[in-house]
Coordinates of N, CA and C in Angstrom, one line a residue:
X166 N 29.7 88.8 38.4 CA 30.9 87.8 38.6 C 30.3 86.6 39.3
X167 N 30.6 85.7 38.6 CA 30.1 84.2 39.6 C 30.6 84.0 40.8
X168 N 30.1 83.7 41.6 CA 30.9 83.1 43.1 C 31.7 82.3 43.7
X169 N 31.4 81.8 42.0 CA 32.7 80.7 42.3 C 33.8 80.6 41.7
X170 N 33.9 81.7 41.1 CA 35.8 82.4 40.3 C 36.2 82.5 41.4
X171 N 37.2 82.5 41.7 CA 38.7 82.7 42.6 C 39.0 84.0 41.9
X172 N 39.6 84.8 43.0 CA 40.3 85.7 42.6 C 41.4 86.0 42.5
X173 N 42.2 86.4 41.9 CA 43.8 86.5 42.1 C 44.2 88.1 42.3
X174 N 45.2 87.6 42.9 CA 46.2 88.8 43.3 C 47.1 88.5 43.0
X175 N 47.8 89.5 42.2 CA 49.2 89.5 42.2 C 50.4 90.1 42.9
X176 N 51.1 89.1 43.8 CA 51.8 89.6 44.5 C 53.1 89.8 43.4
X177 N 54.0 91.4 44.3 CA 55.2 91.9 43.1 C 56.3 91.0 43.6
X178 N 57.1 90.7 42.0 CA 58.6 89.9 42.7 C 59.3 90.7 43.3
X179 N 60.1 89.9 44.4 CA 61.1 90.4 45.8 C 61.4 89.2 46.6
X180 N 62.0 89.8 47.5 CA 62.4 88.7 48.4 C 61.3 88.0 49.1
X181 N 61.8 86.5 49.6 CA 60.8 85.8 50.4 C 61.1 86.3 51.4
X182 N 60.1 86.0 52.2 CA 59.8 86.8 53.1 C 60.6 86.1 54.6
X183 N 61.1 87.0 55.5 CA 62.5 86.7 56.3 C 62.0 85.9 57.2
X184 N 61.9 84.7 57.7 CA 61.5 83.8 58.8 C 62.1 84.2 60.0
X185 N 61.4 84.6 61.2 CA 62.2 84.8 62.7 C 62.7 83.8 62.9
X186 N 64.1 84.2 63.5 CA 64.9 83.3 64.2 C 64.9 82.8 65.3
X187 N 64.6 81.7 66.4 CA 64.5 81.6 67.7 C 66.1 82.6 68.1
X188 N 65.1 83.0 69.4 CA 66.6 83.6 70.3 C 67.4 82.5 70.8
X189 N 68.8 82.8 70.7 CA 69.6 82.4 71.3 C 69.7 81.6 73.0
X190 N 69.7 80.8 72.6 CA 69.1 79.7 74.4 C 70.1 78.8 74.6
X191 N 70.0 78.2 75.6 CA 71.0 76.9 76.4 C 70.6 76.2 74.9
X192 N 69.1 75.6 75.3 CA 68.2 74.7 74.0 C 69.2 74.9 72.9
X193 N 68.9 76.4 72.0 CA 69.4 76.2 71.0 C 71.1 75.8 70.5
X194 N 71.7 76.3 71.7 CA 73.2 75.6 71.4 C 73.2 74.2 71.2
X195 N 72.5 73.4 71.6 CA 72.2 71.8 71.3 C 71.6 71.6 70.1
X196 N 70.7 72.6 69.8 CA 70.0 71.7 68.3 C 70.3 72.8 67.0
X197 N 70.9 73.7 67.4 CA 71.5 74.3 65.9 C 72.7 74.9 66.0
X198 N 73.0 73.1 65.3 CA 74.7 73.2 65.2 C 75.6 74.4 64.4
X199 N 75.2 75.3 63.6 CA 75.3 76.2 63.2 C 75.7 77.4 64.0
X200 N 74.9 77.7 64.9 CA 74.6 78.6 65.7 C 75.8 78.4 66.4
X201 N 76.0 76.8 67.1 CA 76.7 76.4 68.4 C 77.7 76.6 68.2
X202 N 78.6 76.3 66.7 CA 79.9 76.5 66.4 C 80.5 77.8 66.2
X203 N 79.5 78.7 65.6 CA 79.8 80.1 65.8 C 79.8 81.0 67.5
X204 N 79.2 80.2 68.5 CA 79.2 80.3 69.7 C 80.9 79.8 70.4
X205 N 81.0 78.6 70.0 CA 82.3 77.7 70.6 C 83.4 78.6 70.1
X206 N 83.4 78.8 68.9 CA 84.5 79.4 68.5 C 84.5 81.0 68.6
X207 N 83.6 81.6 69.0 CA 83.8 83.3 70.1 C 84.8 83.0 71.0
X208 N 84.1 81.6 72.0 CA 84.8 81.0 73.4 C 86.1 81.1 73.0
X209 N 86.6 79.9 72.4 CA 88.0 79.8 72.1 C 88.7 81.1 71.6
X210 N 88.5 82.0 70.5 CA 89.3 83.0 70.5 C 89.5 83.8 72.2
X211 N 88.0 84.0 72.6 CA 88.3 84.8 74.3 C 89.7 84.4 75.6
X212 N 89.2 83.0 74.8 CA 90.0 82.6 75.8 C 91.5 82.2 75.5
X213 N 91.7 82.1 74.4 CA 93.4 82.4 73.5 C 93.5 84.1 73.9
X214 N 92.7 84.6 73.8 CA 93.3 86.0 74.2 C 93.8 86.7 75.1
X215 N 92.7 85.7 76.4 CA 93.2 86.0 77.5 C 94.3 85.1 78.1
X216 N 94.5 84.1 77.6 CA 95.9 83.3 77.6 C 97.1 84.2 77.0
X217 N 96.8 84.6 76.3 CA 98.4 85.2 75.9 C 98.4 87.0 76.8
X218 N 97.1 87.7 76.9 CA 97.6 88.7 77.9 C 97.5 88.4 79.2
X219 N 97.5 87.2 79.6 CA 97.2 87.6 81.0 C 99.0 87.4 81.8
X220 N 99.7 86.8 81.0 CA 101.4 86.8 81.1 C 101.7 88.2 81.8
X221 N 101.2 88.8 80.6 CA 101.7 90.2 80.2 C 101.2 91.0 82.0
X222 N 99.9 90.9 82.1 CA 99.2 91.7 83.0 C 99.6 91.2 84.4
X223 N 100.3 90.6 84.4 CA 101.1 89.9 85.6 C 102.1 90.2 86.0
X224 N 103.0 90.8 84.8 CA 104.3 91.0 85.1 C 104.4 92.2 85.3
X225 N 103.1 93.2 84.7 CA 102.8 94.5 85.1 C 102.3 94.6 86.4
X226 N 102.1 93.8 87.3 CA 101.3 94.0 88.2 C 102.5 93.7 89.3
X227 N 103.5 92.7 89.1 CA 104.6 92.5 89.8 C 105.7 93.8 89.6
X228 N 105.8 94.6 88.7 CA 106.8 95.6 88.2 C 105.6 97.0 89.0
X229 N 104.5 97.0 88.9 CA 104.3 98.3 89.7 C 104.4 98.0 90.9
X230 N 104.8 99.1 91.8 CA 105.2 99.6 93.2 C 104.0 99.8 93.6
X231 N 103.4 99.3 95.3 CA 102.1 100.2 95.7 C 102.6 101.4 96.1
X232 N 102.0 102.5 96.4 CA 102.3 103.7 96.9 C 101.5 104.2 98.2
X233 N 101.8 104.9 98.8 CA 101.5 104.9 100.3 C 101.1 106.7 100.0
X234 N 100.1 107.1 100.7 CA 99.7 108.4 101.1 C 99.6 109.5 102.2
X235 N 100.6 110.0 102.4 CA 100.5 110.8 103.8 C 100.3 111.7 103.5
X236 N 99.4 111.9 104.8 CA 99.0 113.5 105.4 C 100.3 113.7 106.4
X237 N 100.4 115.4 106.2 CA 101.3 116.0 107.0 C 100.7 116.9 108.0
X238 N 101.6 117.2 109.1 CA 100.4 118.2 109.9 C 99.6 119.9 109.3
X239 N 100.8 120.1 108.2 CA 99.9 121.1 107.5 C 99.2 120.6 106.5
X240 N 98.7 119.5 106.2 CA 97.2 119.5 105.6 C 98.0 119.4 104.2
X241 N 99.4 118.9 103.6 CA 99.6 118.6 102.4 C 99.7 117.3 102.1
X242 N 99.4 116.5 101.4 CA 99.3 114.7 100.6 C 100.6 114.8 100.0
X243 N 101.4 113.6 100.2 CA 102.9 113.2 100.3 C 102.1 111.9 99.3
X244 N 102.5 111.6 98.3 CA 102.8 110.4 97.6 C 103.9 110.0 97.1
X245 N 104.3 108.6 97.5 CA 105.6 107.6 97.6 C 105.6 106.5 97.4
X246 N 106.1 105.8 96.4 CA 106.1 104.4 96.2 C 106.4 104.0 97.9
X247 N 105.9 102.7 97.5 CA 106.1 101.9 98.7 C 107.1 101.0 98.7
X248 N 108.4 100.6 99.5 CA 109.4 99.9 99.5 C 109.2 98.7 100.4
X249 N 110.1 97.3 100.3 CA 110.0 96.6 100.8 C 110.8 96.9 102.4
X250 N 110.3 96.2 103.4 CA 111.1 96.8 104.7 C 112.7 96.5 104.6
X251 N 113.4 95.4 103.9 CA 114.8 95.5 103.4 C 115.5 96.0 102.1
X252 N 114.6 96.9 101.5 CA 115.2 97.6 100.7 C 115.0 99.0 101.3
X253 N 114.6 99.3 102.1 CA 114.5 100.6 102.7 C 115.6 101.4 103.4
X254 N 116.6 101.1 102.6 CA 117.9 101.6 103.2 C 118.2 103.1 103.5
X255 N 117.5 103.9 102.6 CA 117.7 105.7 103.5 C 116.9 105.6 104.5
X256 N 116.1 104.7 104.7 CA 114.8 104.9 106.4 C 115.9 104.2 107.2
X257 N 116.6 103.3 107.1 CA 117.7 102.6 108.2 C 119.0 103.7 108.2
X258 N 119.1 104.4 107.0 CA 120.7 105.4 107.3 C 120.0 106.5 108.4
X259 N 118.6 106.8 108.3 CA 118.5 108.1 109.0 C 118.2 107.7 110.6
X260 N 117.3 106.4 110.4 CA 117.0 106.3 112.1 C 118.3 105.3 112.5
X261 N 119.8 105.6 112.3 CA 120.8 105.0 112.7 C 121.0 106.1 113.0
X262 N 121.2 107.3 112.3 CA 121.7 108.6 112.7 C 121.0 109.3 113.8
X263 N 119.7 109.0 113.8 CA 118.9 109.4 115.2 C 119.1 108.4 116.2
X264 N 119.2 107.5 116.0 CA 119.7 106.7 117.4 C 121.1 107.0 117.8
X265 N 122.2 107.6 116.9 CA 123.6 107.8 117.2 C 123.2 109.5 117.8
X266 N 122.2 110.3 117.9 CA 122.2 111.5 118.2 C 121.5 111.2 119.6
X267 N 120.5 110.6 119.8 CA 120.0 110.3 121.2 C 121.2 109.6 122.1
X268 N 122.0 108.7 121.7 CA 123.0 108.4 122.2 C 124.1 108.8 122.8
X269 N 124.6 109.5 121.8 CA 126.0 110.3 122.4 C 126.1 112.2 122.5
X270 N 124.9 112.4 122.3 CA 125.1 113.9 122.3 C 124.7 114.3 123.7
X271 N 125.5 114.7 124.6 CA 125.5 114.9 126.1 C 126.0 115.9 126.7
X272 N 125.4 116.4 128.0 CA 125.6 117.8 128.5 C 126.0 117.4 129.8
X273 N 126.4 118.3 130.8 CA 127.1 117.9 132.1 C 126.1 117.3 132.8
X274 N 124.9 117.4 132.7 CA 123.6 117.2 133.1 C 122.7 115.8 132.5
X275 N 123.0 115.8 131.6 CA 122.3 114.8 130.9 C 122.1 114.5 129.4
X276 N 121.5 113.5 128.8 CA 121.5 113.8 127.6 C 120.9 114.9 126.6
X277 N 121.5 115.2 126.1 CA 120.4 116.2 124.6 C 119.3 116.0 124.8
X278 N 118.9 115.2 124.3 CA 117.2 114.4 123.5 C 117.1 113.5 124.1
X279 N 116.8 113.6 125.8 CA 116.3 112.9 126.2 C 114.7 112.0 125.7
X280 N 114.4 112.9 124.7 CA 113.0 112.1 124.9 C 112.8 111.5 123.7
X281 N 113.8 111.9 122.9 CA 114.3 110.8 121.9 C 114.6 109.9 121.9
X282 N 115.3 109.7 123.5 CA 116.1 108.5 123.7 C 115.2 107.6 124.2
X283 N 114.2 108.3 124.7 CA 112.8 107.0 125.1 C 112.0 106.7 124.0
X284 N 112.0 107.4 123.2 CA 111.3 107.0 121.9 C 111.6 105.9 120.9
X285 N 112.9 105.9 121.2 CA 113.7 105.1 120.0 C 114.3 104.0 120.7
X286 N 114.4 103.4 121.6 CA 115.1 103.2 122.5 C 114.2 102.2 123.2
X287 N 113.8 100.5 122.9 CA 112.8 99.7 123.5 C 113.9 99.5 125.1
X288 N 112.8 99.2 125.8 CA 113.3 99.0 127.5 C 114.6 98.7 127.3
X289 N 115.1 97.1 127.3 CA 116.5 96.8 127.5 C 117.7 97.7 127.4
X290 N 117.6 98.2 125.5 CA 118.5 99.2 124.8 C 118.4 100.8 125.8
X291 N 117.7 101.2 126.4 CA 116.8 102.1 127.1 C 118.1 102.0 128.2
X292 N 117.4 100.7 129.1 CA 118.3 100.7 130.3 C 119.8 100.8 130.0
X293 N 120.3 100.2 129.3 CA 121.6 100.2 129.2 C 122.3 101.2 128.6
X294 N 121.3 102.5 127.9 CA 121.5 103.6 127.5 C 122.1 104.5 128.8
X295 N 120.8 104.3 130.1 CA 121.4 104.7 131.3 C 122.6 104.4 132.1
X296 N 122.7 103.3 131.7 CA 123.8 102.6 132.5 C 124.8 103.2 132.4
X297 N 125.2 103.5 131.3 CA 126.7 104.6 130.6 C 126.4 105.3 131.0
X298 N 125.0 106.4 130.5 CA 125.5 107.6 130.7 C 125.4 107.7 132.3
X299 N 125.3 107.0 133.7 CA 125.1 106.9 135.1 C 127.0 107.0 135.4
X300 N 127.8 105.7 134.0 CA 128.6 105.8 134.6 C 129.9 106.5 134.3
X301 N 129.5 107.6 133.3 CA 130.4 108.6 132.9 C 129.6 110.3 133.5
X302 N 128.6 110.0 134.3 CA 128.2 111.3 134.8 C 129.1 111.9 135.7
X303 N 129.6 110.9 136.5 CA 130.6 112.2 137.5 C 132.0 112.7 136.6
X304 N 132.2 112.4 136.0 CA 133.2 112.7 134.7 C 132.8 113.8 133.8
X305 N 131.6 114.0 133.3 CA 131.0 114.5 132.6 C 130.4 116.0 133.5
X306 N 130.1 115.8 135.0 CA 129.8 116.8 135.9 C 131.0 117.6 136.3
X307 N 132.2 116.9 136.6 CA 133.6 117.7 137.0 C 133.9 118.3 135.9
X308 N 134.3 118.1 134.6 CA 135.0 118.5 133.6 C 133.5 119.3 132.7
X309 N 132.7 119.6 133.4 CA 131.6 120.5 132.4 C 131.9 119.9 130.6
X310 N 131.7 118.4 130.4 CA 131.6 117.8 129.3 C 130.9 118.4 128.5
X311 N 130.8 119.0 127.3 CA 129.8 119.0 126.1 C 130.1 118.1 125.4
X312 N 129.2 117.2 125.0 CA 130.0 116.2 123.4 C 128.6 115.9 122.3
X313 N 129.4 116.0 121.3 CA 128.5 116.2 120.0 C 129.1 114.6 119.2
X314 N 128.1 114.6 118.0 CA 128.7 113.0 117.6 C 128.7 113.6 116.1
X315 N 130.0 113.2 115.5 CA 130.3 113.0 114.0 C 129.9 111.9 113.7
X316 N 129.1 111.7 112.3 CA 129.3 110.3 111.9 C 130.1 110.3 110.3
X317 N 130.9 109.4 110.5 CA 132.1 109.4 109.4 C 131.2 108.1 108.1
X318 N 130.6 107.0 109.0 CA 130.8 106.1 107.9 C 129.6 105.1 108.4
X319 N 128.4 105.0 107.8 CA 127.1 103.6 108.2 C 126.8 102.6 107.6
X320 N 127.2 101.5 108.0 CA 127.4 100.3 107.1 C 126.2 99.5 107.5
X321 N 125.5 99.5 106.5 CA 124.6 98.2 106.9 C 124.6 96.6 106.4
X322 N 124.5 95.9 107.4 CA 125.5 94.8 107.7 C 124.7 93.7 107.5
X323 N 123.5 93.6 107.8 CA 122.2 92.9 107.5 C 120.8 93.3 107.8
X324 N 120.3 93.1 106.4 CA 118.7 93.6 106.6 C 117.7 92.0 106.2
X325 N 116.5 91.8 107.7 CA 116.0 90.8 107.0 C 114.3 91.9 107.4
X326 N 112.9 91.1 107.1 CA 111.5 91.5 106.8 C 111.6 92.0 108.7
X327 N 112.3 92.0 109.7 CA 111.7 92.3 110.8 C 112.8 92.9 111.5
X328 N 114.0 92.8 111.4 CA 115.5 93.6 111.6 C 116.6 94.3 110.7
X329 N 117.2 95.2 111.5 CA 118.4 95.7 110.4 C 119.7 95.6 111.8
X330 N 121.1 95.4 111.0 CA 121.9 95.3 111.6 C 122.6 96.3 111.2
X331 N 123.0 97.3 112.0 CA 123.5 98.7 111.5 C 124.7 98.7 112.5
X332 N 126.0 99.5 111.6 CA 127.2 99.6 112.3 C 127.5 101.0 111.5
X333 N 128.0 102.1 113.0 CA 128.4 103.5 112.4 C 129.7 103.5 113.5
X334 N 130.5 104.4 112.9 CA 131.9 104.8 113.0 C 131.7 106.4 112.6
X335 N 132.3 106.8 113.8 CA 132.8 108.4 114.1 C 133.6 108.5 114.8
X336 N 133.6 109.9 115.0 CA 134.4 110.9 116.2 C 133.2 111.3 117.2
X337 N 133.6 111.7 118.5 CA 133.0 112.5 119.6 C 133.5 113.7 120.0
X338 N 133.2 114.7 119.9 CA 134.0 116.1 119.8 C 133.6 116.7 121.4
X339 N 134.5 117.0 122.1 CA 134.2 117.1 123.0 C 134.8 118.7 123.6
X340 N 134.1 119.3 124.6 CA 134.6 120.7 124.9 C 134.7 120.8 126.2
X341 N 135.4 120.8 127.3 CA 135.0 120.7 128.7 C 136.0 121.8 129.5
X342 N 136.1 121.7 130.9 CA 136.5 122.6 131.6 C 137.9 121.7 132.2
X343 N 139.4 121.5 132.5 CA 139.9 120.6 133.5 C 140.5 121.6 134.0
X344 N 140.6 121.7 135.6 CA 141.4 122.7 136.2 C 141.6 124.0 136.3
X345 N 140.4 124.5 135.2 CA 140.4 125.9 135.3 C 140.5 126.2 133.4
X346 N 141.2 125.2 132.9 CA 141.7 125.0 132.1 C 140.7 124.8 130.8
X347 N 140.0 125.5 129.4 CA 139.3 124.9 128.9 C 140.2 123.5 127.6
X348 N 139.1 122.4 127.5 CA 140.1 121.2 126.6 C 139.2 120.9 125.6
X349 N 139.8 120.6 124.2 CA 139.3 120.0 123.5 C 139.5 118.2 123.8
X350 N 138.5 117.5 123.1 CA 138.9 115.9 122.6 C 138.1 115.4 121.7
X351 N 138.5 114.6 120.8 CA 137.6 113.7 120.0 C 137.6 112.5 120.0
X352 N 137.4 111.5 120.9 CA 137.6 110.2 120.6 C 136.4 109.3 119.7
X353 N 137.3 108.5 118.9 CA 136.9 107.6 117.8 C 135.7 106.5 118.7
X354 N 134.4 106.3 117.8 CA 133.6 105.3 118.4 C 133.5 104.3 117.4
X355 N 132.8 103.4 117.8 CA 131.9 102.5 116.8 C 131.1 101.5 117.2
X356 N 129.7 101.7 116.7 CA 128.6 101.2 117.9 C 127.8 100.4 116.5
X357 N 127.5 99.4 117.3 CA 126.4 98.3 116.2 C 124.4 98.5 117.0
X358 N 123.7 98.8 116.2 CA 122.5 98.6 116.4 C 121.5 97.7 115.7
X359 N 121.1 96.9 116.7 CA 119.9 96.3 116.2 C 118.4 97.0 116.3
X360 N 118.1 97.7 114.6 CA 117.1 97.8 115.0 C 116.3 97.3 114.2
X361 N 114.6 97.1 115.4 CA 113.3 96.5 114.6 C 112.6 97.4 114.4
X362 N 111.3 97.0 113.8 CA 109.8 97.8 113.6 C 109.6 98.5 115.2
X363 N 109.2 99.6 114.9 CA 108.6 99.8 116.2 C 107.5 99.6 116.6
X364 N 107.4 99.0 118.5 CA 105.9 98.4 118.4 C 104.9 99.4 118.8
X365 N 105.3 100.5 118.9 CA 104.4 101.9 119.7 C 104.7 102.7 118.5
X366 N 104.0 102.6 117.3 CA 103.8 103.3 116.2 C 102.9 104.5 116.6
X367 N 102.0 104.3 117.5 CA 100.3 105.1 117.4 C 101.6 106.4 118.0
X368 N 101.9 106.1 119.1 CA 102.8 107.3 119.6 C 103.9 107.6 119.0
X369 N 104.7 106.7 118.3 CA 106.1 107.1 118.3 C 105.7 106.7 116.6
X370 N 105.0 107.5 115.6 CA 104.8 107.5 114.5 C 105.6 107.8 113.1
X371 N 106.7 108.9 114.1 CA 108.2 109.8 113.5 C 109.0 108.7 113.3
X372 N 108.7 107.4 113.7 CA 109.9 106.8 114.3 C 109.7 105.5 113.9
X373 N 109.4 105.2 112.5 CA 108.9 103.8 112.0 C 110.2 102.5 112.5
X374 N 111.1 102.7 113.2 CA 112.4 101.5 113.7 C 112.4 102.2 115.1
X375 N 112.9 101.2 116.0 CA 113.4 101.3 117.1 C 114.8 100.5 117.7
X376 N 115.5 101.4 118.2 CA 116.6 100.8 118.8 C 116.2 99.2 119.9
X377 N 116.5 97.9 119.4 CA 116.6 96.8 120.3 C 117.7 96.3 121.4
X378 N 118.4 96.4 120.5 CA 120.1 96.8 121.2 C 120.9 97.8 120.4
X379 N 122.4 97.3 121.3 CA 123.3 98.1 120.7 C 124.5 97.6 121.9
X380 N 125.4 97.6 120.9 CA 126.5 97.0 121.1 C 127.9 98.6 120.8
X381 N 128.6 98.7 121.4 CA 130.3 99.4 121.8 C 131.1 98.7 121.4
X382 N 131.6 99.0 120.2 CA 132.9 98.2 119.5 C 134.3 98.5 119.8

């Protein structure tokens, strides 16, 4: 064979052969407008999509309730939505009812739940708790008073983020000794309480409100 025939090869028909594509870069979004528009317009759908859910995921987020977690002293997990402090209206019916039981439930001696009544009960509301019962003690010592408190009816009269205005209406059932003589009585009450947050939570934990005042109607 001479040296200077060329040789041929025959390559088989098929496809040409596939050129690499540069990767995807800052660069290439500038110089291949092809690429760029199929890039821009991903963007825009992502962001039409998240425009029309994000309404949605907002109103779900304002419609769920947080929930709060307690431990109890036996070691069981309590889960409860969480309420705003003026829509909490069975926590203001029951610590009205415990401030009406520290109050008026009394022995010839002194109150029931005494130590209720310091718990619930900030200084001022406190002192003036004493003050009555100081000035129905000799009354309460002659006639060997017992008195228990009915509550007939608890109206709550205003709730804002840091107070509640509570008014309850009952009877006082009373059992005592006069003259040898034993007596029944029930006189009609009606007392207004102002209560707030309590500020001695770490201690008085049972007791998320506390008596500020309280008013004898």
């Amino acid at each position: 064979m001479n040296a200077d025939t060329l040789r041929t090869t025959h390559v088989p028909a098929g496809l040409p052969p596939r050129q690499s594509r540069p990767a995807p870069t800052v660069v290439r979004l500038f110089s291949d407008h092809g690429w760029a528009a199929r890039m821009w317009f991903a963007v825009a759908v992502c962001a039409l999509f998240a425009a029309l859910v994000e309404p949605y995921l907002v109103i779900a987020a304002y419609r769920t309730r947080e929930r709060v977690v307690i431990l109890d002293e036996a070691g069981t997990f309590h889960v409860s939505p969480l309420l705003n402090f003026e829509d909490a209206t069975q926590l203001h019916t029951s610590q009205a009812i415990l401030a009406c039981l520290a109050l008026f439930q009394k022995n010839p001696t002194g109150y029931d739940y005494p130590d209720l009544l310091e718990k619930m009960y900030l200084p001022d509301a406190l002192e003036k708790a004493k003050a009555l019962r100081s000035a129905q003690a000799a009354e309460f010592s002659a006639k060997q008073i017992h008195q228990k408190v009915e509550i007939q009816k608890i109206d709550i009269l205003q709730t804002r983020n840091d107070l509640v205005l509570v008014e309850v209406t009952g009877q006082l059932p009373r059992v005592g000794v006069f003259n040898g003589q034993p007596f029944p009585e029930a006189p009609a009450f009606k007392v207004r309480f102002t209560l707030v947050r309590n500020p001695n939570l770490t201690a008085n934990g049972r007791f998320p409100l506390a008596v500020w005042k309280f008013d004898l109607l």
